[in-house]
Amino acid sequence: MHNELNSQLMDIDRFTIQAYNDLLTHHEGLQQLVEKHEQLPQLVRDVWCMLYTGKTEFKTTSPLQILSELQEFPLFLQQAMGDKLITTLATLRFGYLFLRQLEQPEDESLEDAFKKEIQHVLEQVEYVEDLLSSLQQRKQERQQTPIYDQLALADALEKQSELQKMAEWAKKFKISAKQKRVQMKTASILKGTVTTGQKAERLLPIEYLKSETPEAELDFLVRFSDGRTRMYDYKERTKKEKGALIICYDESSSMQDLDVQGKGFLMALLSMAKQDRRDFVFIPFSGDVDYQQTQHFKKGKYKIPQFLQFAQSYIGGGTNFEKPLQQAIQFMKHSTKGEVLFITDGVCHIPEIVIEQVNAEKKKKQFYLMSLLIGHNKHPGQLTEISDEVLHLIHFQDIHHTRVFEL
């Protein structure tokens, strides 16, 4: 069998073989798989090359024969061709089925198992795409993400179901954010002054009303061709560089039930920061700041390990406002005209000296501080002494949550 498998893929180009060897060298999952049986190194390599290239010619005695005869396989092969994520995930899952067949040759349930694994792989890929699309603005996000990052996301999504739920929330909040920004842009247009010109989409409604009679229509066409019709005067605003968006996020035990939704909310804000090319700072806190989990996404850009650390963090325990505010002050010193978003469900004592430091740094660096008080607690405590605005939300999907997207 070993020689048959070796000969069946002799025509595979060296670049495909090199791509597989690179994955085998750097991907722990593949390494662990091929070590489980003496025939797996060759078999796993061949199934990866087959899926990646779409070449299915092999000996009938090969274990790959069962896979190739499945009704679902041709369409799946078409999806896998040239796609390293699908190819690698499928190779891993198929590899363990091949191992089962090598160890239990009489097992007749292998065909159904292959069908389930094909469906599972496609679901994994869809989850990765959803998560990346919840963070990025451009199309074809997955193709622009390094393969090892894609595999890391797939592995994290497999192990942590909450991550997928966070991505689903992020997509919902991104829609809200987009709608809010459209409203803001429309409002700015309507507030514009009036001028004259030939932009039909900007014409005042009265110009259309005036052109209803034949005489007025001729007058309208003459004035329009001369650029003398009245229209709203607005110009596309040039994008100004925004200051940092600093998030102080309460991860005390009482916030845990809202964490999946809350992290989805923060993912939407991170996506907006990336679009606006502004720094995004994540400061998780409970009784203290988790300094190892504090993340600084410069210009909203991130690496997948950094993102996963942000999404998967949770501290638990009590609540202390002093430490995260002091940490926010340190980040404020490196930016101007930014915003601090302080998210909590509780009330905590803030020393007077910290209140003075926060307000002094806000004034110096022209920062705006908004506090989000989540839950049914309506008493802001000392948050009013440091905040320019305190927003009360029952949960992150509260009708007032879109106010945050104006920052």
Coordinates of N, CA and C in Angstrom, one line a residue, residues 170-393:
A170 N -21.2 40.5 17.5 CA -20.4 41.5 16.8 C -21.1 41.9 15.5
K171 N -21.6 41.0 14.7 CA -22.2 41.3 13.4 C -23.4 42.1 13.6
K172 N -24.2 41.8 14.7 CA -25.4 42.6 15.0 C -25.1 44.0 15.4
F173 N -24.1 44.1 16.2 CA -23.7 45.5 16.6 C -23.1 46.3 15.5
K174 N -22.4 45.6 14.6 CA -21.8 46.3 13.4 C -22.9 46.9 12.6
I175 N -24.0 46.2 12.4 CA -25.1 46.7 11.6 C -25.7 48.0 12.3
S176 N -25.8 47.9 13.6 CA -26.3 49.1 14.4 C -25.3 50.3 14.2
A177 N -24.0 50.0 14.3 CA -23.0 51.0 14.1 C -23.1 51.7 12.7
K178 N -23.2 50.8 11.7 CA -23.3 51.3 10.3 C -24.5 52.2 10.2
Q179 N -25.7 51.8 10.7 CA -26.9 52.6 10.6 C -26.7 53.9 11.3
K180 N -26.1 53.9 12.5 CA -25.9 55.1 13.2 C -25.0 56.1 12.5
R181 N -24.0 55.6 11.9 CA -23.1 56.5 11.1 C -23.8 57.1 9.9
V182 N -24.6 56.3 9.3 CA -25.4 56.8 8.1 C -26.3 57.9 8.6
Q183 N -27.0 57.8 9.7 CA -27.8 58.8 10.3 C -27.0 60.1 10.6
M184 N -25.8 59.9 11.2 CA -25.0 61.0 11.5 C -24.6 61.8 10.3
K185 N -24.2 61.0 9.2 CA -23.8 61.7 8.0 C -25.0 62.4 7.3
T186 N -26.2 61.8 7.3 CA -27.4 62.4 6.7 C -27.7 63.7 7.5
A187 N -27.6 63.6 8.8 CA -27.9 64.8 9.6 C -27.0 66.0 9.3
S188 N -25.7 65.6 9.0 CA -24.7 66.7 8.7 C -25.0 67.3 7.4
I189 N -25.5 66.5 6.4 CA -25.8 67.0 5.1 C -27.0 68.0 5.2
L190 N -28.1 67.6 5.9 CA -29.2 68.4 6.0 C -29.0 69.8 6.7
K191 N -28.0 69.8 7.5 CA -27.6 71.0 8.2 C -26.8 72.0 7.3
G192 N -26.4 71.5 6.1 CA -25.6 72.3 5.2 C -26.3 73.6 4.7
T193 N -25.5 74.5 4.3 CA -26.0 75.8 3.7 C -26.5 75.5 2.3
V194 N -27.1 76.5 1.6 CA -27.6 76.4 0.3 C -26.7 77.1 -0.7
T195 N -26.4 76.5 -1.8 CA -25.6 77.2 -2.9 C -26.3 76.9 -4.2
T196 N -25.6 77.1 -5.3 CA -26.1 76.8 -6.6 C -25.2 75.8 -7.3
G197 N -25.7 75.0 -8.2 CA -24.9 74.1 -8.9 C -25.7 73.1 -9.8
Q198 N -25.1 72.0 -10.2 CA -25.7 71.0 -11.1 C -25.8 69.6 -10.5
K199 N -25.7 69.5 -9.2 CA -25.7 68.1 -8.6 C -27.2 67.7 -8.4
A200 N -27.7 66.9 -9.2 CA -29.2 66.6 -9.1 C -29.5 66.0 -7.8
E201 N -28.6 65.1 -7.2 CA -28.9 64.5 -5.9 C -29.0 65.5 -4.8
R202 N -28.4 66.7 -5.0 CA -28.4 67.7 -3.9 C -29.5 68.8 -4.1
L203 N -30.3 68.8 -5.1 CA -31.2 69.8 -5.4 C -32.2 70.0 -4.3
L204 N -32.6 71.2 -4.0 CA -33.7 71.5 -3.0 C -35.0 71.0 -3.5
P205 N -35.9 70.4 -2.7 CA -37.2 69.9 -3.1 C -38.0 71.0 -3.9
I206 N -37.8 72.3 -3.5 CA -38.6 73.3 -4.2 C -38.2 73.5 -5.7
E207 N -37.0 73.1 -6.0 CA -36.6 73.1 -7.5 C -37.4 72.1 -8.3
Y208 N -37.7 71.0 -7.7 CA -38.5 70.0 -8.4 C -40.0 70.4 -8.5
L209 N -40.4 71.1 -7.5 CA -41.8 71.5 -7.5 C -42.0 72.7 -8.5
K210 N -41.0 73.5 -8.6 CA -41.1 74.6 -9.5 C -41.1 74.1 -11.0
S211 N -40.6 73.0 -11.3 CA -40.5 72.5 -12.7 C -41.7 71.7 -13.2
E212 N -42.8 71.7 -12.4 CA -43.9 70.9 -12.8 C -44.7 71.4 -14.0
T213 N -44.8 72.8 -14.2 CA -45.5 73.3 -15.4 C -44.5 73.4 -16.5
P214 N -45.0 73.4 -17.8 CA -44.2 73.4 -19.0 C -43.3 74.6 -19.0
E215 N -43.8 75.8 -18.6 CA -43.0 77.0 -18.6 C -41.9 76.9 -17.6
A216 N -42.2 76.5 -16.4 CA -41.3 76.4 -15.3 C -40.2 75.3 -15.6
E217 N -40.6 74.2 -16.3 CA -39.7 73.2 -16.7 C -38.6 73.7 -17.6
L218 N -38.9 74.5 -18.6 CA -37.9 75.1 -19.5 C -37.0 76.0 -18.7
D219 N -37.6 76.8 -17.8 CA -36.7 77.7 -17.0 C -35.8 76.9 -16.1
F220 N -36.3 75.8 -15.5 CA -35.5 74.9 -14.7 C -34.3 74.3 -15.5
L221 N -34.6 73.8 -16.7 CA -33.6 73.2 -17.5 C -32.5 74.1 -17.9
V222 N -32.9 75.4 -18.2 CA -31.9 76.4 -18.5 C -31.0 76.7 -17.3
R223 N -31.7 76.9 -16.1 CA -30.9 77.2 -14.9 C -30.0 76.1 -14.5
F224 N -30.6 74.8 -14.7 CA -29.8 73.6 -14.3 C -28.5 73.5 -15.2
S225 N -28.7 73.7 -16.5 CA -27.6 73.6 -17.4 C -26.5 74.7 -17.2
D226 N -27.0 75.8 -16.7 CA -26.1 76.9 -16.4 C -25.5 76.8 -15.0
G227 N -25.9 75.8 -14.2 CA -25.4 75.6 -12.8 C -26.0 76.7 -11.9
R228 N -27.3 77.1 -12.1 CA -27.9 78.2 -11.3 C -29.0 77.6 -10.4
T229 N -29.2 76.3 -10.5 CA -30.3 75.7 -9.6 C -29.8 75.6 -8.2
R230 N -30.7 75.8 -7.2 CA -30.3 75.8 -5.8 C -30.2 74.4 -5.3
M231 N -29.1 74.2 -4.5 CA -28.9 72.8 -4.0 C -28.2 73.0 -2.6
Y232 N -28.2 71.9 -1.9 CA -27.5 71.8 -0.6 C -26.0 71.9 -0.8
D233 N -25.4 72.7 0.1 CA -23.9 72.9 0.0 C -23.3 72.0 1.0
Y234 N -22.7 70.9 0.6 CA -21.9 70.1 1.6 C -20.8 69.4 0.8
K235 N -19.8 69.2 1.5 CA -18.6 68.5 1.0 C -18.3 67.3 1.8
E236 N -17.8 66.3 1.1 CA -17.4 65.1 1.8 C -16.3 65.5 2.8
R237 N -16.6 65.2 4.1 CA -15.6 65.5 5.1 C -14.4 64.7 5.0
T238 N -13.3 65.3 5.0 CA -12.0 64.6 5.0 C -11.8 63.8 6.3
K239 N -11.3 62.6 6.3 CA -11.2 61.8 7.5 C -10.1 62.4 8.4
K240 N -10.4 62.8 9.6 CA -9.4 63.3 10.5 C -9.0 62.2 11.4
E241 N -7.7 62.2 11.7 CA -7.2 61.2 12.6 C -7.8 61.3 14.0
K242 N -8.4 60.2 14.4 CA -9.0 60.2 15.8 C -8.0 59.8 16.8
G243 N -8.3 60.2 18.0 CA -7.5 59.8 19.1 C -7.8 58.4 19.6
A244 N -7.1 57.9 20.6 CA -7.3 56.5 21.0 C -8.7 56.3 21.6
L245 N -9.2 55.1 21.4 CA -10.5 54.7 22.1 C -10.0 53.7 23.2
I246 N -10.1 54.1 24.4 CA -9.7 53.3 25.6 C -10.9 52.7 26.3
I247 N -10.9 51.4 26.3 CA -12.0 50.7 26.9 C -11.6 50.1 28.3
C248 N -12.2 50.6 29.4 CA -12.0 49.9 30.7 C -13.3 49.0 30.9
Y249 N -13.0 47.7 30.9 CA -14.1 46.7 30.8 C -14.1 45.9 32.1
D250 N -15.3 46.0 32.8 CA -15.5 45.3 34.1 C -15.6 43.8 33.8
E251 N -14.7 43.0 34.4 CA -14.8 41.5 34.3 C -14.9 40.9 35.6
S252 N -15.7 41.6 36.5 CA -16.0 41.0 37.8 C -17.0 39.9 37.7
S253 N -17.2 39.1 38.7 CA -18.1 38.0 38.6 C -19.5 38.4 38.2
S254 N -20.0 39.5 38.7 CA -21.4 39.9 38.4 C -21.6 40.2 36.9
M255 N -20.5 40.5 36.1 CA -20.7 40.8 34.7 C -20.6 39.6 33.8
Q256 N -20.3 38.4 34.4 CA -20.0 37.3 33.6 C -21.1 36.8 32.7
D257 N -22.3 36.9 33.1 CA -23.5 36.5 32.3 C -23.6 37.4 31.0
L258 N -23.1 38.6 31.1 CA -23.2 39.5 29.9 C -21.9 39.5 29.1
D259 N -20.9 38.7 29.5 CA -19.6 38.8 28.8 C -19.6 38.5 27.3
V260 N -20.4 37.4 27.0 CA -20.4 37.1 25.5 C -20.9 38.2 24.7
Q261 N -22.1 38.8 25.2 CA -22.6 39.9 24.5 C -21.7 41.1 24.5
G262 N -21.1 41.3 25.7 CA -20.2 42.5 25.9 C -19.0 42.4 25.0
K263 N -18.4 41.2 24.9 CA -17.2 41.0 24.0 C -17.6 41.2 22.5
G264 N -18.8 40.8 22.2 CA -19.3 41.1 20.8 C -19.4 42.5 20.5
F265 N -19.9 43.3 21.6 CA -20.0 44.7 21.5 C -18.6 45.4 21.3
L266 N -17.6 44.9 22.0 CA -16.3 45.4 21.9 C -15.7 45.0 20.6
M267 N -16.0 43.8 20.0 CA -15.5 43.4 18.7 C -16.0 44.4 17.6
A268 N -17.2 44.8 17.8 CA -17.8 45.8 16.8 C -17.0 47.2 16.9
L269 N -16.7 47.6 18.2 CA -16.0 48.8 18.4 C -14.5 48.7 17.8
L270 N -13.9 47.5 18.0 CA -12.6 47.2 17.4 C -12.6 47.3 15.9
S271 N -13.7 46.8 15.3 CA -13.8 46.9 13.9 C -13.9 48.3 13.4
M272 N -14.7 49.1 14.1 CA -14.8 50.5 13.8 C -13.5 51.3 14.0
A273 N -12.7 50.9 15.0 CA -11.4 51.5 15.2 C -10.5 51.2 14.1
K274 N -10.6 50.0 13.6 CA -9.7 49.6 12.5 C -10.1 50.4 11.2
Q275 N -11.4 50.6 11.0 CA -11.9 51.3 9.9 C -11.4 52.8 10.0
D276 N -11.4 53.3 11.2 CA -11.0 54.7 11.4 C -9.5 54.9 11.6
R277 N -8.8 53.8 11.6 CA -7.4 53.8 11.9 C -7.0 54.5 13.2
R278 N -7.7 54.1 14.2 CA -7.5 54.7 15.5 C -7.0 53.7 16.5
D279 N -6.2 54.0 17.5 CA -5.8 53.1 18.5 C -6.9 52.6 19.3
F280 N -6.9 51.3 19.7 CA -7.9 50.7 20.5 C -7.2 50.0 21.7
V281 N -7.6 50.4 22.9 CA -6.9 49.9 24.1 C -8.0 49.2 24.9
F282 N -7.7 48.0 25.3 CA -8.6 47.1 26.1 C -8.0 46.9 27.5
I283 N -8.6 47.4 28.5 CA -8.2 47.3 29.9 C -9.2 46.5 30.7
P284 N -9.0 45.2 30.9 CA -9.9 44.4 31.7 C -9.6 44.6 33.1
F285 N -10.7 44.7 34.0 CA -10.4 44.8 35.4 C -11.5 44.1 36.2
S286 N -11.2 43.8 37.4 CA -12.1 43.4 38.5 C -11.6 44.0 39.8
G287 N -11.0 43.2 40.7 CA -10.4 43.7 41.9 C -9.1 44.4 41.5
D288 N -8.6 44.1 40.4 CA -7.3 44.8 39.9 C -7.4 44.7 38.4
V289 N -6.5 45.4 37.7 CA -6.3 45.3 36.3 C -5.5 44.0 35.9
D290 N -6.0 43.3 34.9 CA -5.2 42.1 34.4 C -4.2 42.7 33.4
Y291 N -3.0 43.0 33.9 CA -2.1 43.7 33.0 C -1.6 42.8 31.9
Q292 N -1.6 41.5 32.1 CA -1.2 40.6 31.0 C -2.2 40.5 29.9
Q293 N -3.5 40.8 30.2 CA -4.5 40.7 29.2 C -4.8 42.1 28.6
T294 N -4.3 43.2 29.2 CA -4.4 44.5 28.6 C -3.8 44.5 27.2
Q295 N -4.6 45.0 26.2 CA -4.2 44.9 24.8 C -4.2 46.3 24.2
H296 N -3.2 46.6 23.4 CA -3.1 47.9 22.7 C -3.1 47.5 21.2
F297 N -4.2 47.8 20.5 CA -4.3 47.5 19.1 C -4.0 48.8 18.3
K298 N -2.8 49.0 17.9 CA -2.4 50.2 17.2 C -3.1 50.4 15.9
K299 N -3.8 51.5 15.7 CA -4.6 51.8 14.5 C -5.7 50.8 14.3
G300 N -6.1 50.1 15.3 CA -7.1 49.1 15.3 C -6.7 47.8 14.6
K301 N -5.4 47.7 14.3 CA -4.9 46.5 13.7 C -4.6 45.5 14.8
Y302 N -4.6 44.2 14.5 CA -4.4 43.2 15.5 C -3.8 41.9 14.8
K303 N -3.2 41.1 15.6 CA -2.8 39.8 15.2 C -3.7 38.8 15.9
I304 N -3.9 37.7 15.2 CA -4.9 36.8 15.7 C -4.6 36.3 17.1
P305 N -3.4 35.9 17.5 CA -3.1 35.6 18.9 C -3.5 36.7 19.9
Q306 N -3.2 37.9 19.5 CA -3.6 39.1 20.3 C -5.1 39.2 20.5
F307 N -5.8 39.0 19.3 CA -7.3 39.1 19.4 C -7.9 38.0 20.2
L308 N -7.4 36.8 20.1 CA -7.9 35.7 20.8 C -7.7 35.9 22.3
Q309 N -6.6 36.4 22.7 CA -6.3 36.7 24.1 C -7.3 37.7 24.6
F310 N -7.7 38.7 23.8 CA -8.7 39.7 24.2 C -10.0 39.1 24.3
A311 N -10.4 38.2 23.4 CA -11.8 37.7 23.3 C -12.0 36.6 24.4
Q312 N -10.9 35.9 24.8 CA -11.0 34.8 25.7 C -10.7 35.2 27.2
S313 N -10.4 36.4 27.4 CA -10.0 36.8 28.8 C -11.2 36.9 29.7
Y314 N -11.1 36.5 30.9 CA -12.1 36.8 31.9 C -11.5 36.6 33.3
I315 N -11.6 37.6 34.2 CA -10.9 37.6 35.4 C -11.8 37.1 36.5
G316 N -13.0 37.6 36.7 CA -13.8 37.2 37.9 C -13.4 38.0 39.1
G317 N -14.1 37.8 40.2 CA -13.8 38.4 41.5 C -14.5 39.7 41.7
G318 N -13.9 40.6 42.5 CA -14.5 41.8 42.9 C -14.4 43.0 42.0
T319 N -14.6 44.2 42.5 CA -14.5 45.4 41.6 C -13.7 46.5 42.2
N320 N -12.8 47.1 41.4 CA -12.0 48.2 41.8 C -11.9 49.2 40.6
F321 N -12.3 50.4 40.8 CA -12.3 51.4 39.7 C -10.9 52.1 39.7
E322 N -10.2 52.2 40.8 CA -9.0 53.0 40.8 C -8.0 52.5 39.8
K323 N -7.7 51.2 39.8 CA -6.6 50.6 39.0 C -6.9 50.8 37.5
P324 N -8.1 50.5 37.0 CA -8.2 50.7 35.5 C -8.2 52.2 35.1
L325 N -8.7 53.1 36.0 CA -8.6 54.5 35.7 C -7.1 55.0 35.6
Q326 N -6.3 54.5 36.6 CA -4.9 54.8 36.5 C -4.2 54.3 35.3
Q327 N -4.6 53.1 34.8 CA -4.1 52.5 33.6 C -4.5 53.3 32.4
A328 N -5.8 53.8 32.4 CA -6.3 54.6 31.3 C -5.5 55.9 31.2
I329 N -5.2 56.5 32.4 CA -4.4 57.7 32.4 C -3.1 57.6 31.7
Q330 N -2.4 56.4 31.9 CA -1.1 56.2 31.3 C -1.3 56.1 29.7
F331 N -2.4 55.5 29.3 CA -2.6 55.5 27.8 C -3.0 56.9 27.3
M332 N -3.7 57.6 28.1 CA -4.1 59.0 27.6 C -2.9 59.9 27.3
K333 N -1.9 59.6 28.0 CA -0.7 60.5 27.9 C -0.1 60.4 26.5
H334 N -0.4 59.3 25.8 CA 0.2 59.1 24.4 C -0.7 59.4 23.3
S335 N -1.9 60.1 23.6 CA -2.8 60.4 22.5 C -3.5 61.7 22.8
T336 N -4.2 62.3 21.9 CA -5.0 63.5 22.1 C -6.3 63.4 21.4
K337 N -7.3 64.0 22.0 CA -8.7 64.1 21.5 C -9.2 62.7 21.3
G338 N -9.1 61.8 22.3 CA -9.6 60.5 22.2 C -10.8 60.3 23.1
E339 N -11.2 59.1 23.3 CA -12.3 58.8 24.2 C -12.0 57.6 25.1
V340 N -12.5 57.7 26.4 CA -12.5 56.6 27.3 C -13.9 56.1 27.5
L341 N -14.1 54.8 27.3 CA -15.3 54.2 27.6 C -15.2 53.2 28.8
F342 N -15.8 53.6 29.9 CA -15.7 52.9 31.1 C -17.0 52.1 31.3
I343 N -16.9 50.7 31.2 CA -18.0 49.8 31.2 C -18.1 49.0 32.5
T344 N -19.2 49.1 33.3 CA -19.3 48.4 34.5 C -20.7 48.2 34.9
D345 N -21.0 47.3 35.8 CA -22.4 47.1 36.3 C -22.5 47.5 37.8
G346 N -21.5 48.1 38.3 CA -21.5 48.4 39.7 C -21.0 49.8 40.1
V347 N -21.0 50.0 41.4 CA -20.5 51.3 41.9 C -19.4 51.0 42.9
C348 N -18.3 51.8 42.8 CA -17.2 51.5 43.6 C -16.5 52.9 44.0
H349 N -15.9 52.9 45.2 CA -15.3 54.1 45.6 C -14.1 54.5 44.8
I350 N -14.0 55.8 44.4 CA -12.8 56.3 43.7 C -12.1 57.3 44.5
P351 N -10.9 57.1 44.9 CA -10.2 58.1 45.7 C -10.1 59.5 45.1
E352 N -10.2 60.5 45.9 CA -10.3 61.8 45.4 C -9.1 62.2 44.5
I353 N -7.9 61.7 44.9 CA -6.7 62.0 44.1 C -6.8 61.4 42.7
V354 N -7.4 60.2 42.6 CA -7.6 59.6 41.2 C -8.6 60.4 40.4
I355 N -9.7 60.9 41.0 CA -10.6 61.7 40.3 C -9.9 63.0 39.8
E356 N -9.1 63.6 40.6 CA -8.4 64.8 40.2 C -7.4 64.4 39.0
Q357 N -6.7 63.3 39.1 CA -5.8 62.9 38.1 C -6.5 62.6 36.7
V358 N -7.6 61.9 36.8 CA -8.4 61.6 35.6 C -8.9 62.9 34.9
N359 N -9.5 63.8 35.7 CA -10.0 65.1 35.1 C -8.9 66.0 34.6
A360 N -7.7 66.0 35.3 CA -6.6 66.8 34.8 C -6.1 66.3 33.5
E361 N -6.0 64.9 33.4 CA -5.4 64.4 32.1 C -6.5 64.5 31.0
K362 N -7.7 64.4 31.3 CA -8.8 64.6 30.3 C -8.7 66.0 29.8
K363 N -8.6 67.0 30.6 CA -8.5 68.4 30.2 C -7.2 68.6 29.4
K364 N -6.1 68.1 29.8 CA -4.8 68.3 29.1 C -4.8 67.7 27.8
K365 N -5.4 66.4 27.6 CA -5.3 65.7 26.4 C -6.6 65.8 25.6
Q366 N -7.6 66.5 26.1 CA -8.9 66.7 25.5 C -9.6 65.4 25.2
F367 N -9.7 64.6 26.2 CA -10.3 63.3 26.1 C -11.8 63.4 26.6
Y368 N -12.6 62.6 26.1 CA -14.0 62.5 26.5 C -14.2 61.2 27.2
L369 N -14.8 61.2 28.4 CA -15.0 60.0 29.1 C -16.5 59.7 29.2
M370 N -16.9 58.5 28.7 CA -18.3 58.1 28.8 C -18.3 56.8 29.6
S371 N -19.2 56.8 30.6 CA -19.4 55.6 31.4 C -20.7 54.8 31.0
L372 N -20.6 53.5 30.8 CA -21.7 52.7 30.5 C -22.0 51.9 31.8
L373 N -23.2 52.2 32.4 CA -23.6 51.5 33.6 C -24.6 50.4 33.2
I374 N -24.1 49.2 33.2 CA -24.9 48.1 32.7 C -25.7 47.4 33.8
G375 N -27.0 47.0 33.4 CA -27.8 46.3 34.4 C -28.9 47.2 35.0
H376 N -29.4 46.8 36.1 CA -30.6 47.5 36.7 C -30.1 48.6 37.7
N377 N -28.8 48.6 38.0 CA -28.3 49.6 39.0 C -28.4 51.0 38.3
K378 N -29.2 51.9 38.8 CA -29.3 53.2 38.2 C -28.5 54.3 39.0
H379 N -27.8 53.9 40.0 CA -27.1 54.9 40.8 C -25.6 54.9 40.3
P380 N -25.2 56.0 39.7 CA -23.9 56.1 39.1 C -22.7 56.3 40.1
G381 N -23.1 56.6 41.3 CA -22.0 56.8 42.3 C -21.1 57.9 41.9
Q382 N -19.8 57.7 42.1 CA -18.8 58.7 41.7 C -18.4 58.7 40.2
L383 N -19.1 57.9 39.4 CA -18.8 58.0 38.0 C -19.1 59.3 37.4
T384 N -20.1 60.0 38.0 CA -20.5 61.4 37.5 C -19.3 62.4 37.7
E385 N -18.4 62.1 38.7 CA -17.3 63.0 39.0 C -16.2 62.9 38.0
I386 N -16.2 61.8 37.2 CA -15.1 61.7 36.2 C -15.6 61.6 34.8
S387 N -17.0 61.4 34.6 CA -17.5 61.2 33.3 C -18.1 62.5 32.7
D388 N -18.0 62.6 31.4 CA -18.7 63.6 30.7 C -20.1 63.2 30.4
E389 N -20.3 61.9 30.5 CA -21.6 61.4 30.2 C -21.7 60.0 30.8
V390 N -22.9 59.7 31.5 CA -23.1 58.4 32.0 C -24.4 57.8 31.3
L391 N -24.2 56.7 30.7 CA -25.3 56.1 29.9 C -25.7 54.8 30.6
H392 N -27.0 54.7 30.9 CA -27.6 53.6 31.6 C -28.1 52.6 30.6
L393 N -27.7 51.3 30.6 CA -28.2 50.3 29.7 C -28.5 49.1 30.6

